[in-house]
Amino acid sequence: MAGVACGDTVQIEHGAVLLAPSSTGFVLPHLACDANHWITVESDSVVNDANFPAEGARATPCHIGLTSVANYPDYPCGAAHGSVGAGPAAAQRMAKFVTTGTTSPAMSLDNQVTPTCTAFPCTDHWRFIGLEFTNQPPNAGGSPSTRTSHKLVEFDGGDHMILDRSIVHGQDDPGFNKTSEVQGGINFNGSYLAVIDSWIYDIVCSNANIGPSCVDSQGIAGGLGLYPQLAQKIVNNLVAASGESWFGAVGNRGTCPRQTILTATRPTLRCGGIIALSR
């Protein structure tokens, strides 16, 4: 994406596997876009596959080829099962971004090793649709286990960034054999950030059998850092982590974080707070 410009739409073939550089992950270019020139990065299934979820419908692991995931709720996929009805056939409808390092994200807005962003925002007005972000499975490259001490997606220094109908996950380990570890799913450190209609799961600090272990995991962590923290939105997602599914703080004291979890028809907004609403 080095040559992308404001207003571009980048379509990636579904099923494509993009291995991120082990030291830095994929780093987005620093661009100053606006509301009339969003950059969209999406799987080609978004426009070419009638079974891809429509806008406003939650994507599930069915769209990365999984009929079900052990220990998680059932979802419509293939023939009716559990308490849910039939759905589209399981298929890989997303493009996959994979972190290959133990301390690097799959995707970030700035180089995590040698930062080059000197002013906020580092980049802005990006929308990601129909993408999968994960770590390598056990035995990849001969290793019996795999881990990353970083969030898989770093919205660090971002302004107007949307993750839509995507899947962010570690490796399935239903027997909890400590073969995989992912410290976090998504990091919110900026303004007007959103995760909508997505699944974020298998985010665990498990004392994996390789390298030092993380001690606390978050599905989505927000409100931390020096950047302005405004209008951070989480809507209609499944988020599961062994530590906190959602972790938030007050961040930059010069601004008022508006962190909103929308799971009901009448959400409440509170400055510097976290609102947990039941159905």
XYZ file of N, CA and C in Angstrom:
837
model
N 0.818 -1.211 0.000
C 0.000 0.000 0.000
C 0.850 1.259 0.000
N 2.119 1.121 -0.335
C 3.017 2.270 -0.302
C 2.579 3.359 -1.276
N 1.938 2.982 -2.395
C 1.568 3.967 -3.394
C 0.132 4.435 -3.317
N -0.573 4.070 -2.249
C -1.981 4.436 -2.143
C -2.127 5.937 -1.935
N -3.225 6.499 -2.460
C -3.487 7.930 -2.331
C -4.874 8.137 -1.743
N -5.108 9.303 -1.187
C -6.421 9.626 -0.614
C -7.503 9.420 -1.675
N -8.606 8.789 -1.264
C -9.703 8.520 -2.172
C -9.633 7.181 -2.870
N -8.535 6.451 -2.727
C -8.364 5.161 -3.393
C -9.181 4.065 -2.715
N -9.553 3.068 -3.505
C -10.092 1.813 -2.987
C -9.128 0.699 -3.394
N -8.633 -0.015 -2.395
C -7.692 -1.111 -2.635
C -8.431 -2.413 -2.378
N -8.601 -3.222 -3.420
C -9.241 -4.519 -3.271
C -8.178 -5.609 -3.266
N -8.290 -6.511 -2.271
C -7.353 -7.622 -2.129
C -8.118 -8.908 -2.373
N -7.555 -9.795 -3.136
C -8.228 -11.047 -3.466
C -8.530 -11.851 -2.206
N -9.757 -12.330 -2.096
C -10.124 -13.165 -0.947
C -9.242 -14.416 -0.949
N -8.851 -14.837 0.237
C -7.956 -15.987 0.355
C -6.489 -15.634 0.301
N -6.168 -14.406 -0.100
C -4.762 -13.985 -0.121
C -4.222 -13.953 1.304
N -2.980 -14.381 1.472
C -2.315 -14.372 2.779
C -1.119 -13.439 2.685
N -1.151 -12.377 3.470
C -0.076 -11.388 3.451
C 0.720 -11.501 4.746
N 1.967 -11.942 4.643
C 2.825 -12.113 5.808
C 3.531 -10.798 6.103
N 3.274 -10.259 7.270
C 3.830 -8.960 7.638
C 5.316 -9.077 7.957
N 6.111 -8.047 7.701
C 7.520 -8.055 8.106
C 7.631 -8.338 9.604
N 8.532 -9.220 9.967
C 8.584 -9.708 11.346
C 8.934 -8.622 12.357
N 9.677 -7.602 11.951
C 10.124 -6.600 12.921
C 9.119 -5.480 13.118
N 8.337 -5.152 12.087
C 7.472 -3.975 12.156
C 6.004 -4.250 11.880
N 5.674 -5.351 11.216
C 4.336 -5.515 10.689
C 4.130 -4.601 9.490
N 2.931 -4.636 8.919
C 2.615 -3.715 7.828
C 2.363 -2.325 8.408
N 3.042 -1.318 7.890
C 2.907 0.053 8.371
C 2.233 0.884 7.289
N 1.109 1.535 7.642
C 0.396 2.351 6.669
C 1.161 3.644 6.394
N 1.052 4.160 5.179
C 1.711 5.436 4.870
C 1.050 6.584 5.626
N 1.821 7.609 5.926
C 1.320 8.785 6.626
C 0.674 9.723 5.607
N -0.663 9.762 5.625
C -1.409 10.570 4.663
C -2.371 11.496 5.387
N -2.646 12.651 4.791
C -3.613 13.604 5.335
C -4.804 13.642 4.384
N -5.800 12.789 4.661
C -6.991 12.710 3.809
C -8.136 13.463 4.477
N -9.324 13.384 3.888
C -10.469 14.085 4.472
C -11.730 13.280 4.220
N -12.859 13.816 4.693
C -14.123 13.079 4.647
C -14.597 12.801 3.225
N -14.079 13.525 2.264
C -14.450 13.290 0.863
C -13.470 12.371 0.143
N -12.434 11.937 0.851
C -11.388 11.139 0.209
C -10.915 10.018 1.138
N -11.869 9.202 1.572
C -11.521 8.040 2.391
C -10.709 7.049 1.559
N -9.801 6.353 2.216
C -9.109 5.216 1.618
C -9.809 3.956 2.117
N -10.237 3.108 1.204
C -10.901 1.862 1.554
C -10.012 0.693 1.167
N -9.753 -0.190 2.129
C -8.998 -1.417 1.881
C -9.945 -2.566 2.190
N -10.224 -3.398 1.197
C -11.252 -4.417 1.377
C -10.935 -5.683 0.608
N -11.543 -6.770 1.066
C -11.533 -8.012 0.299
C -12.404 -7.837 -0.935
N -12.040 -8.490 -2.035
C -12.885 -8.388 -3.229
C -14.245 -9.045 -3.021
N -14.384 -9.867 -1.966
C -15.676 -10.486 -1.677
C -16.731 -9.459 -1.277
N -16.284 -8.319 -0.769
C -17.234 -7.292 -0.331
C -18.163 -6.901 -1.471
N -17.645 -6.862 -2.694
C -18.462 -6.459 -3.841
C -18.774 -7.615 -4.780
N -18.031 -8.724 -4.674
C -18.186 -9.801 -5.650
C -18.882 -11.046 -5.114
N -19.145 -11.117 -3.824
C -19.725 -12.323 -3.222
C -21.024 -11.945 -2.515
N -22.129 -12.465 -3.019
C -23.435 -12.140 -2.440
C -23.581 -12.659 -1.024
N -22.743 -13.619 -0.617
C -22.813 -14.176 0.735
C -21.996 -13.388 1.752
N -21.263 -12.381 1.296
C -20.541 -11.555 2.253
C -21.549 -10.676 2.985
N -21.383 -10.494 4.314
C -22.374 -9.727 5.078
C -22.587 -8.319 4.533
N -23.849 -7.946 4.467
C -24.178 -6.584 4.047
C -23.791 -5.600 5.136
N -23.665 -4.346 4.794
C -23.350 -3.320 5.773
C -24.381 -3.344 6.900
N -23.916 -3.348 8.129
C -24.793 -3.426 9.288
C -24.990 -4.829 9.824
N -24.514 -5.860 9.097
C -24.592 -7.252 9.558
C -23.221 -7.697 10.046
N -23.194 -8.418 11.144
C -21.913 -8.829 11.733
C -21.263 -9.950 10.934
N -19.985 -9.796 10.646
C -19.204 -10.884 10.058
C -18.872 -11.901 11.142
N -18.790 -13.161 10.778
C -18.460 -14.238 11.711
C -17.334 -15.087 11.116
N -16.775 -16.001 11.901
C -15.735 -16.887 11.348
C -16.211 -17.755 10.192
N -17.519 -17.798 9.920
C -18.003 -18.487 8.721
C -17.306 -17.950 7.481
N -16.963 -16.650 7.530
C -16.393 -15.991 6.358
C -14.871 -16.110 6.293
N -14.298 -16.853 7.248
C -12.894 -17.276 7.097
C -12.834 -18.797 7.031
N -13.977 -19.411 6.681
C -14.011 -20.852 6.404
C -14.325 -21.753 7.578
N -14.796 -21.198 8.710
C -15.036 -22.007 9.908
C -16.535 -22.117 10.174
N -17.058 -23.350 10.134
C -18.476 -23.574 10.411
C -18.804 -23.248 11.859
N -17.851 -23.496 12.754
C -18.024 -23.163 14.171
C -16.653 -23.009 14.798
N -16.615 -22.397 15.985
C -15.378 -22.254 16.754
C -15.654 -22.811 18.150
N -14.829 -23.743 18.594
C -15.044 -24.396 19.883
C -15.143 -23.380 21.011
N -16.137 -23.558 21.870
C -16.346 -22.749 23.083
C -16.870 -21.346 22.807
N -17.306 -21.098 21.569
C -17.888 -19.804 21.232
C -19.322 -19.995 20.748
N -20.124 -18.929 20.760
C -21.522 -19.060 20.319
C -21.636 -19.540 18.883
N -22.719 -20.284 18.624
C -23.013 -20.675 17.255
C -23.398 -19.456 16.424
N -23.211 -19.573 15.126
C -23.603 -18.512 14.199
C -24.098 -19.176 12.914
N -24.956 -18.504 12.159
C -25.474 -19.112 10.928
C -24.350 -19.391 9.940
N -24.205 -20.660 9.579
C -23.136 -21.049 8.649
C -23.425 -22.449 8.146
N -23.714 -22.593 6.877
C -24.063 -23.894 6.347
C -25.407 -24.350 6.893
N -25.532 -25.657 7.133
C -26.775 -26.226 7.650
C -27.053 -25.712 9.058
N -28.327 -25.716 9.428
C -28.714 -25.272 10.768
C -28.027 -26.127 11.822
N -27.514 -25.483 12.869
C -26.875 -26.203 13.958
C -27.013 -25.380 15.232
N -26.961 -26.069 16.359
C -27.135 -25.383 17.624
C -28.489 -24.700 17.658
N -28.507 -23.480 18.140
C -29.751 -22.731 18.268
C -29.958 -21.756 17.127
N -29.123 -21.844 16.097
C -29.223 -20.886 14.992
C -29.629 -21.598 13.711
N -30.166 -20.838 12.809
C -30.606 -21.405 11.547
C -29.476 -21.560 10.551
N -29.861 -21.969 9.347
C -28.876 -22.169 8.294
C -28.327 -20.831 7.816
N -27.163 -20.888 7.208
C -26.537 -19.683 6.689
C -25.733 -20.007 5.446
N -24.920 -19.079 4.993
C -24.094 -19.346 3.815
C -23.067 -20.436 4.112
N -22.593 -21.079 3.083
C -21.554 -22.088 3.272
C -20.289 -21.431 3.800
N -19.567 -22.162 4.662
C -18.287 -21.655 5.158
C -17.317 -21.496 3.989
N -16.658 -20.362 3.924
C -15.699 -20.103 2.850
C -14.773 -18.983 3.278
N -13.573 -18.997 2.707
C -12.630 -17.919 2.985
C -12.970 -16.743 2.089
N -13.695 -15.784 2.642
C -14.126 -14.621 1.880
C -13.281 -13.389 2.191
N -12.298 -13.554 3.057
C -11.488 -12.417 3.479
C -10.040 -12.574 3.026
N -9.339 -11.460 2.953
C -7.888 -11.474 2.795
C -7.270 -11.460 4.185
N -6.156 -12.151 4.348
C -5.579 -12.373 5.682
C -4.245 -11.656 5.834
N -4.124 -10.875 6.935
C -2.871 -10.236 7.322
C -2.325 -10.989 8.529
N -1.079 -11.434 8.444
C -0.505 -12.304 9.475
C 0.769 -11.687 10.039
N 0.806 -11.500 11.372
C 2.061 -11.080 11.994
C 2.991 -12.286 12.075
N 4.256 -12.072 11.751
C 5.238 -13.154 11.791
C 6.268 -12.954 12.895
N 6.138 -11.871 13.657
C 7.088 -11.594 14.730
C 6.476 -11.819 16.088
N 7.300 -11.885 17.120
C 6.801 -12.085 18.479
C 6.504 -10.771 19.187
N 6.901 -9.656 18.610
C 6.659 -8.354 19.253
C 6.060 -7.337 18.293
N 5.585 -7.763 17.132
C 5.090 -6.811 16.132
C 3.629 -7.081 15.804
N 2.873 -6.037 15.439
C 1.484 -6.215 15.024
C 1.406 -6.731 13.595
N 0.200 -7.094 13.180
C 0.001 -7.409 11.767
C -0.055 -6.118 10.957
N -0.686 -5.079 11.547
C -0.805 -3.803 10.860
C -0.771 -2.666 11.866
N -0.086 -1.591 11.526
C -0.019 -0.432 12.410
C 0.057 0.842 11.592
N -0.083 1.970 12.293
C -0.067 3.271 11.629
C 1.295 3.943 11.711
N 2.204 3.351 12.466
C 3.553 3.888 12.575
C 4.508 2.750 12.868
N 5.761 2.929 12.507
C 6.780 1.923 12.773
C 6.926 1.760 14.287
N 6.682 0.550 14.794
C 6.725 0.318 16.230
C 8.156 0.200 16.758
N 9.105 -0.005 15.876
C 10.511 -0.119 16.279
C 11.178 1.254 16.253
N 11.035 1.957 15.136
C 11.599 3.299 14.982
C 10.496 4.242 14.530
N 9.725 4.818 15.447
C 8.596 5.677 15.068
C 9.030 6.849 14.205
N 8.216 7.157 13.201
C 8.501 8.293 12.324
C 7.391 9.338 12.375
N 6.284 9.035 13.033
C 5.189 9.996 13.147
C 5.551 11.029 14.211
N 5.549 12.292 13.832
C 5.937 13.356 14.766
C 4.781 14.282 15.132
N 3.640 14.124 14.483
C 2.492 14.986 14.774
C 1.210 14.205 14.558
N 0.200 14.525 15.338
C -1.099 13.861 15.206
C -1.930 14.556 14.129
N -2.618 13.800 13.273
C -2.652 12.345 13.221
C -1.519 11.785 12.369
N -1.169 10.543 12.660
C -0.145 9.879 11.838
C -0.701 9.597 10.447
N -1.969 9.234 10.383
C -2.679 9.035 9.121
C -4.162 9.081 9.439
N -4.987 9.278 8.422
C -6.411 9.428 8.735
C -7.295 9.016 7.568
N -8.561 8.753 7.914
C -9.612 8.423 6.961
C -9.308 7.133 6.186
N -9.226 6.055 6.943
C -9.080 4.720 6.376
C -10.262 3.869 6.839
N -10.757 3.027 5.941
C -11.788 2.058 6.286
C -11.356 0.692 5.779
N -11.371 -0.292 6.684
C -10.952 -1.654 6.363
C -12.177 -2.560 6.442
N -12.457 -3.306 5.377
C -13.662 -4.128 5.314
C -13.294 -5.541 4.838
N -13.796 -6.533 5.574
C -13.645 -7.912 5.118
C -12.229 -8.438 5.187
N -11.512 -8.075 6.251
C -10.120 -8.504 6.400
C -9.964 -9.344 7.660
N -9.017 -10.256 7.620
C -8.679 -11.111 8.760
C -7.281 -10.747 9.244
N -7.142 -10.575 10.563
C -5.839 -10.272 11.168
C -5.556 -11.339 12.214
N -4.372 -11.951 12.136
C -4.077 -13.049 13.046
C -2.565 -13.211 13.196
N -2.178 -14.198 14.022
C -0.766 -14.569 14.142
C -0.544 -15.899 13.443
N 0.704 -16.331 13.375
C 0.993 -17.598 12.727
C 0.509 -18.766 13.578
N 0.069 -19.848 12.944
C -0.339 -21.031 13.709
C 0.869 -21.754 14.272
N 0.672 -22.577 15.311
C 1.780 -23.385 15.839
C 2.412 -24.232 14.730
N 3.709 -24.445 14.866
C 4.528 -25.207 13.926
C 4.836 -24.445 12.637
N 4.351 -23.214 12.520
C 4.774 -22.408 11.385
C 6.259 -22.116 11.536
N 7.026 -22.444 10.543
C 8.464 -22.245 10.628
C 9.146 -23.187 11.611
N 8.470 -24.260 11.979
C 9.071 -25.256 12.856
C 8.874 -25.007 14.331
N 8.196 -23.919 14.692
C 8.010 -23.614 16.106
C 6.800 -24.364 16.659
N 6.914 -24.958 17.860
C 5.778 -25.676 18.436
C 4.693 -24.756 18.973
N 4.999 -23.478 19.119
C 4.000 -22.526 19.598
C 4.316 -21.162 19.024
N 3.360 -20.252 19.112
C 3.527 -18.955 18.492
C 2.932 -17.886 19.380
N 3.485 -16.697 19.334
C 2.980 -15.647 20.196
C 3.292 -14.276 19.606
N 2.555 -13.281 20.044
C 2.918 -11.896 19.799
C 2.568 -11.098 21.039
N 3.479 -10.267 21.481
C 3.256 -9.446 22.671
C 2.612 -8.119 22.306
N 2.181 -7.984 21.051
C 1.605 -6.735 20.565
C 0.132 -6.943 20.233
N -0.601 -5.836 20.062
C -1.926 -5.916 19.477
C -1.780 -6.327 18.014
N -2.760 -7.058 17.510
C -2.701 -7.444 16.105
C -2.943 -6.254 15.185
N -3.797 -5.319 15.612
C -4.080 -4.113 14.832
C -3.822 -2.901 15.715
N -2.951 -2.008 15.267
C -2.580 -0.815 16.032
C -3.150 0.435 15.367
N -4.248 0.975 15.940
C -4.742 2.281 15.506
C -4.104 3.343 16.404
N -2.787 3.377 16.432
C -2.028 4.247 17.323
C -1.660 5.517 16.567
N -2.307 6.632 16.945
C -2.059 7.883 16.246
C -2.999 8.112 15.083
N -4.089 7.353 15.033
C -5.014 7.456 13.912
C -6.168 8.406 14.162
N -6.724 8.915 13.078
C -7.886 9.790 13.125
C -8.840 9.325 12.017
N -10.083 9.044 12.386
C -11.070 8.504 11.455
C -10.568 7.201 10.823
N -10.567 6.162 11.645
C -10.167 4.819 11.227
C -11.322 3.865 11.564
N -11.743 3.064 10.607
C -12.871 2.159 10.802
C -12.463 0.746 10.412
N -12.716 -0.198 11.320
C -12.581 -1.622 11.011
C -13.990 -2.194 10.951
N -14.383 -2.716 9.816
C -15.774 -3.067 9.540
C -15.852 -4.503 9.006
N -16.740 -5.303 9.615
C -16.993 -6.674 9.155
C -15.693 -7.446 8.918
N -14.887 -7.488 9.947
C -13.586 -8.149 9.874
C -13.419 -9.120 11.037
N -12.375 -9.931 10.973
C -12.093 -10.939 11.998
C -10.677 -10.722 12.507
N -10.540 -10.575 13.836
C -9.234 -10.405 14.476
C -9.114 -11.506 15.522
N -8.089 -12.342 15.411
C -8.061 -13.501 16.317
C -6.665 -14.094 16.466
N -6.491 -14.793 17.609
C -5.333 -15.641 17.789
C -5.626 -17.025 17.240
N -4.818 -18.002 17.637
C -5.008 -19.357 17.145
C -5.902 -20.151 18.094
N -6.798 -20.935 17.508
C -7.736 -21.728 18.299
C -6.975 -22.766 19.130
N -7.246 -22.788 20.416
C -6.579 -23.718 21.337
C -7.603 -24.190 22.374
N -8.648 -24.946 21.926
C -9.743 -25.301 22.834
C -9.308 -26.124 24.031
N -8.191 -26.848 23.907
C -7.690 -27.630 25.035
C -6.797 -26.829 25.964
N -6.580 -25.553 25.634
C -5.715 -24.650 26.386
C -4.354 -25.309 26.654
N -3.717 -25.678 25.559
C -2.409 -26.327 25.634
C -1.258 -25.327 25.546
N -1.580 -24.037 25.599
C -0.577 -22.974 25.625
C 0.308 -22.977 24.384
N -0.312 -23.254 23.240
C 0.450 -23.264 21.994
C 0.375 -21.940 21.246
N -0.457 -21.026 21.733
C -0.587 -19.744 21.059
C -0.874 -18.657 22.080
N -0.360 -17.467 21.810
C -0.573 -16.337 22.707
C -0.636 -15.054 21.892
N -1.674 -14.269 22.118
C -1.819 -12.956 21.485
C -2.207 -11.967 22.566
N -1.388 -10.947 22.781
C -1.627 -10.017 23.882
C -2.871 -9.167 23.649
N -3.129 -8.769 22.417
C -4.272 -7.900 22.199
C -4.796 -7.968 20.786
N -6.079 -7.598 20.644
C -6.685 -7.576 19.325
C -6.471 -6.250 18.620
N -7.017 -5.159 19.212
C -6.979 -3.845 18.567
C -6.618 -2.791 19.598
N -5.742 -1.878 19.230
C -5.365 -0.772 20.109
C -5.971 0.524 19.581
N -6.757 1.195 20.441
C -7.312 2.509 20.133
C -6.450 3.568 20.812
N -5.794 4.408 20.039
C -5.055 5.541 20.592
C -5.137 6.663 19.572
N -6.276 7.357 19.606
C -6.514 8.402 18.634
C -7.966 8.827 18.692
N -8.446 9.442 17.631
C -9.795 10.007 17.624
C -10.624 9.489 16.460
N -11.932 9.388 16.712
C -12.887 8.932 15.718
C -12.471 7.568 15.166
N -12.337 6.620 16.100
C -11.952 5.255 15.776
C -13.153 4.346 16.005
N -13.323 3.350 15.144
C -14.497 2.487 15.267
C -14.165 1.053 14.889
N -14.776 0.126 15.622
C -14.794 -1.285 15.254
C -16.255 -1.696 15.225
N -16.729 -2.143 14.076
C -18.144 -2.452 13.938
C -18.353 -3.790 13.227
N -19.370 -4.525 13.676
C -19.850 -5.738 12.995
C -18.732 -6.761 12.779
N -17.891 -6.963 13.798
C -16.722 -7.827 13.660
C -16.630 -8.841 14.799
N -15.758 -9.815 14.636
C -15.399 -10.768 15.695
C -13.941 -10.534 16.081
N -13.690 -10.405 17.399
C -12.335 -10.330 17.951
C -12.273 -11.401 19.031
N -11.483 -12.444 18.835
C -11.541 -13.569 19.760
C -10.204 -14.319 19.828
N -10.148 -15.271 20.779
C -8.907 -16.028 21.042
C -7.738 -15.085 21.320
N -7.997 -14.064 22.119
C -6.966 -13.123 22.553
C -6.586 -13.528 23.977
N -5.431 -14.146 24.139
C -5.079 -14.741 25.435
C -3.609 -14.539 25.770
N -3.337 -14.320 27.066
C -2.001 -14.473 27.626
C -1.992 -15.835 28.302
N -1.295 -16.772 27.718
C -1.412 -18.163 28.164
C -0.103 -18.750 28.667
N 0.938 -17.892 28.823
C 2.260 -18.417 29.147
C 2.682 -19.427 28.087
N 2.545 -18.992 26.830
C 2.908 -19.858 25.712
C 4.360 -20.314 25.832
N 4.616 -21.481 25.275
C 5.915 -22.125 25.477
C 6.995 -21.584 24.540
N 7.022 -20.289 24.362
C 8.083 -19.676 23.576
C 8.251 -18.246 24.055
N 9.428 -17.875 24.447
C 9.705 -16.505 24.848
C 8.977 -16.093 26.112
N 9.174 -14.846 26.553
C 8.485 -14.342 27.741
C 6.997 -14.186 27.474
N 6.187 -14.423 28.468
C 4.742 -14.359 28.304
C 4.216 -12.970 28.647
N 3.095 -12.597 28.024
C 2.385 -11.401 28.463
C 1.570 -11.756 29.703
N 1.125 -10.756 30.437
C 0.434 -11.008 31.698
C -1.013 -10.530 31.683
N -1.402 -9.758 30.684
C -2.773 -9.268 30.635
C -3.145 -9.047 29.174
N -4.320 -9.486 28.797
C -4.738 -9.376 27.395
C -6.014 -8.554 27.283
N -6.170 -7.886 26.136
C -7.374 -7.101 25.871
C -7.841 -7.338 24.439
N -9.140 -7.567 24.298
C -9.692 -7.658 22.949
C -9.540 -6.327 22.228
N -9.993 -5.251 22.891
C -9.815 -3.884 22.401
C -9.364 -3.040 23.585
N -8.294 -2.296 23.421
C -7.806 -1.403 24.473
C -7.832 0.017 23.937
N -8.362 0.953 24.724
C -8.487 2.314 24.222
C -8.280 3.371 25.280
N -8.137 4.605 24.819
C -8.028 5.729 25.732
C -6.665 5.921 26.345
N -5.669 5.205 25.858
C -4.328 5.305 26.420
C -3.401 6.021 25.453
N -2.470 6.795 25.968
C -1.484 7.444 25.120
C -1.639 8.954 25.087
N -0.771 9.601 24.341
C -0.697 11.062 24.327
C -1.578 11.691 23.252
N -2.132 10.874 22.358
C -2.922 11.437 21.280
C -4.331 11.798 21.759
N -5.006 12.756 21.117
C -6.384 13.088 21.484
C -7.280 11.853 21.390
N -8.124 11.669 22.401
C -8.980 10.488 22.475
C -10.439 10.940 22.385
N -11.006 10.893 21.201
C -12.378 11.345 21.011
C -13.171 10.333 20.190
N -14.437 10.159 20.547
C -15.400 9.404 19.736
C -14.869 8.040 19.321
N -14.606 7.207 20.301
C -14.191 5.833 20.032
C -15.426 4.946 20.146
N -15.754 4.242 19.077
C -17.034 3.550 18.964
C -16.847 2.064 18.710
N -17.601 1.253 19.451
C -17.591 -0.200 19.287
C -19.047 -0.645 19.154
N -19.408 -1.193 18.002
C -20.811 -1.499 17.726
C -20.966 -2.903 17.154
N -21.827 -3.705 17.775
C -22.263 -4.989 17.219
C -21.104 -5.941 16.917
N -20.222 -6.113 17.905
C -19.112 -7.047 17.752
C -19.216 -8.182 18.761
N -18.566 -9.293 18.483
C -18.230 -10.266 19.514
C -16.766 -10.028 19.869
N -16.498 -9.763 21.160
C -15.137 -9.494 21.617
C -14.855 -10.400 22.810
N -13.801 -11.206 22.726
C -13.492 -12.150 23.803
C -11.989 -12.193 24.035
N -11.591 -11.970 25.295
C -10.179 -12.032 25.681
C -10.086 -12.627 27.070
N -8.929 -13.192 27.387
C -8.764 -13.809 28.705
C -8.579 -12.769 29.803
N -8.213 -11.535 29.433
C -8.090 -10.455 30.409
C -9.333 -9.593 30.375
N -9.310 -8.536 29.565
C -10.455 -7.658 29.409
C -10.888 -7.651 27.941
N -12.164 -7.884 27.711
C -12.660 -7.760 26.340
C -12.530 -6.318 25.871
N -12.804 -5.363 26.787
C -12.643 -3.945 26.491
C -11.943 -3.291 27.666
N -10.876 -2.568 27.385
C -10.131 -1.883 28.433
C -9.978 -0.438 28.007
N -10.354 0.499 28.886
C -10.257 1.902 28.523
C -9.730 2.748 29.660
N -9.157 3.891 29.325
C -8.635 4.828 30.316
C -8.859 6.238 29.792
N -8.394 7.233 30.535
C -8.701 8.615 30.170
C -7.703 9.231 29.208
N -6.547 8.614 29.012
C -5.626 9.063 27.987
C -5.199 10.510 28.121
N -5.150 11.195 26.984
C -4.709 12.583 26.914
C -5.623 13.463 27.768
N -5.064 14.105 28.785
C -5.866 14.919 29.693
C -6.408 16.168 29.027
N -5.879 16.505 27.872
C -6.366 17.701 27.197
C -7.661 17.480 26.443
N -8.140 16.229 26.408
C -9.373 15.929 25.698
C -10.259 15.067 26.577
N -11.474 14.894 26.149
C -12.436 14.105 26.905
C -12.777 12.854 26.112
N -12.292 11.682 26.518
C -12.600 10.467 25.768
C -14.096 10.174 25.807
N -14.628 9.859 24.679
C -16.012 9.407 24.622
C -15.990 7.963 24.157
N -15.918 7.050 25.110
C -15.797 5.634 24.805
C -17.179 5.014 24.948
N -17.686 4.439 23.880
C -19.061 3.999 23.860
C -19.141 2.551 23.406
N -19.787 1.715 24.209
C -20.074 0.358 23.797
C -21.570 0.298 23.519
N -21.943 0.076 22.274
C -23.348 0.108 21.907
C -23.891 -1.312 21.816
N -24.642 -1.716 22.805
C -25.280 -3.024 22.764
C -26.750 -2.900 23.130
N -27.281 -1.701 23.145
C -28.682 -1.478 23.464
C -29.187 -0.314 22.636
N -30.493 -0.091 22.699
C -31.061 0.939 21.851
C -30.863 2.341 22.403
N -30.574 2.464 23.713
C -30.377 3.788 24.316
C -29.043 3.834 25.052
N -27.957 4.001 24.317
C -26.649 4.047 24.976
C -26.477 5.323 25.782
N -25.586 5.257 26.755
C -25.246 6.416 27.575
C -23.802 6.796 27.308
N -23.511 8.083 27.170
C -22.153 8.560 26.961
C -21.647 9.186 28.246
N -20.413 8.866 28.598
C -19.833 9.384 29.827
C -18.376 9.739 29.581
N -17.957 10.940 29.969
C -16.578 11.374 29.742
C -15.621 10.529 30.571
N -14.666 9.890 29.912
C -13.649 9.117 30.619
C -14.161 7.836 31.220
N -15.342 7.376 30.825
C -15.895 6.185 31.453
C -16.118 5.058 30.451
N -16.499 3.928 30.987
C -16.837 2.760 30.184
C -18.269 2.404 30.509
N -19.067 2.195 29.474
C -20.470 1.910 29.674
C -20.743 0.492 29.206
N -21.177 -0.367 30.105
C -21.526 -1.740 29.753
C -23.042 -1.853 29.789
N -23.646 -2.081 28.644
C -25.097 -2.126 28.549
C -25.531 -3.533 28.163
N -26.484 -4.074 28.864
C -26.980 -5.411 28.540
C -28.185 -5.300 27.634
N -28.453 -6.381 26.933
C -29.614 -6.400 26.028
C -30.899 -6.551 26.842
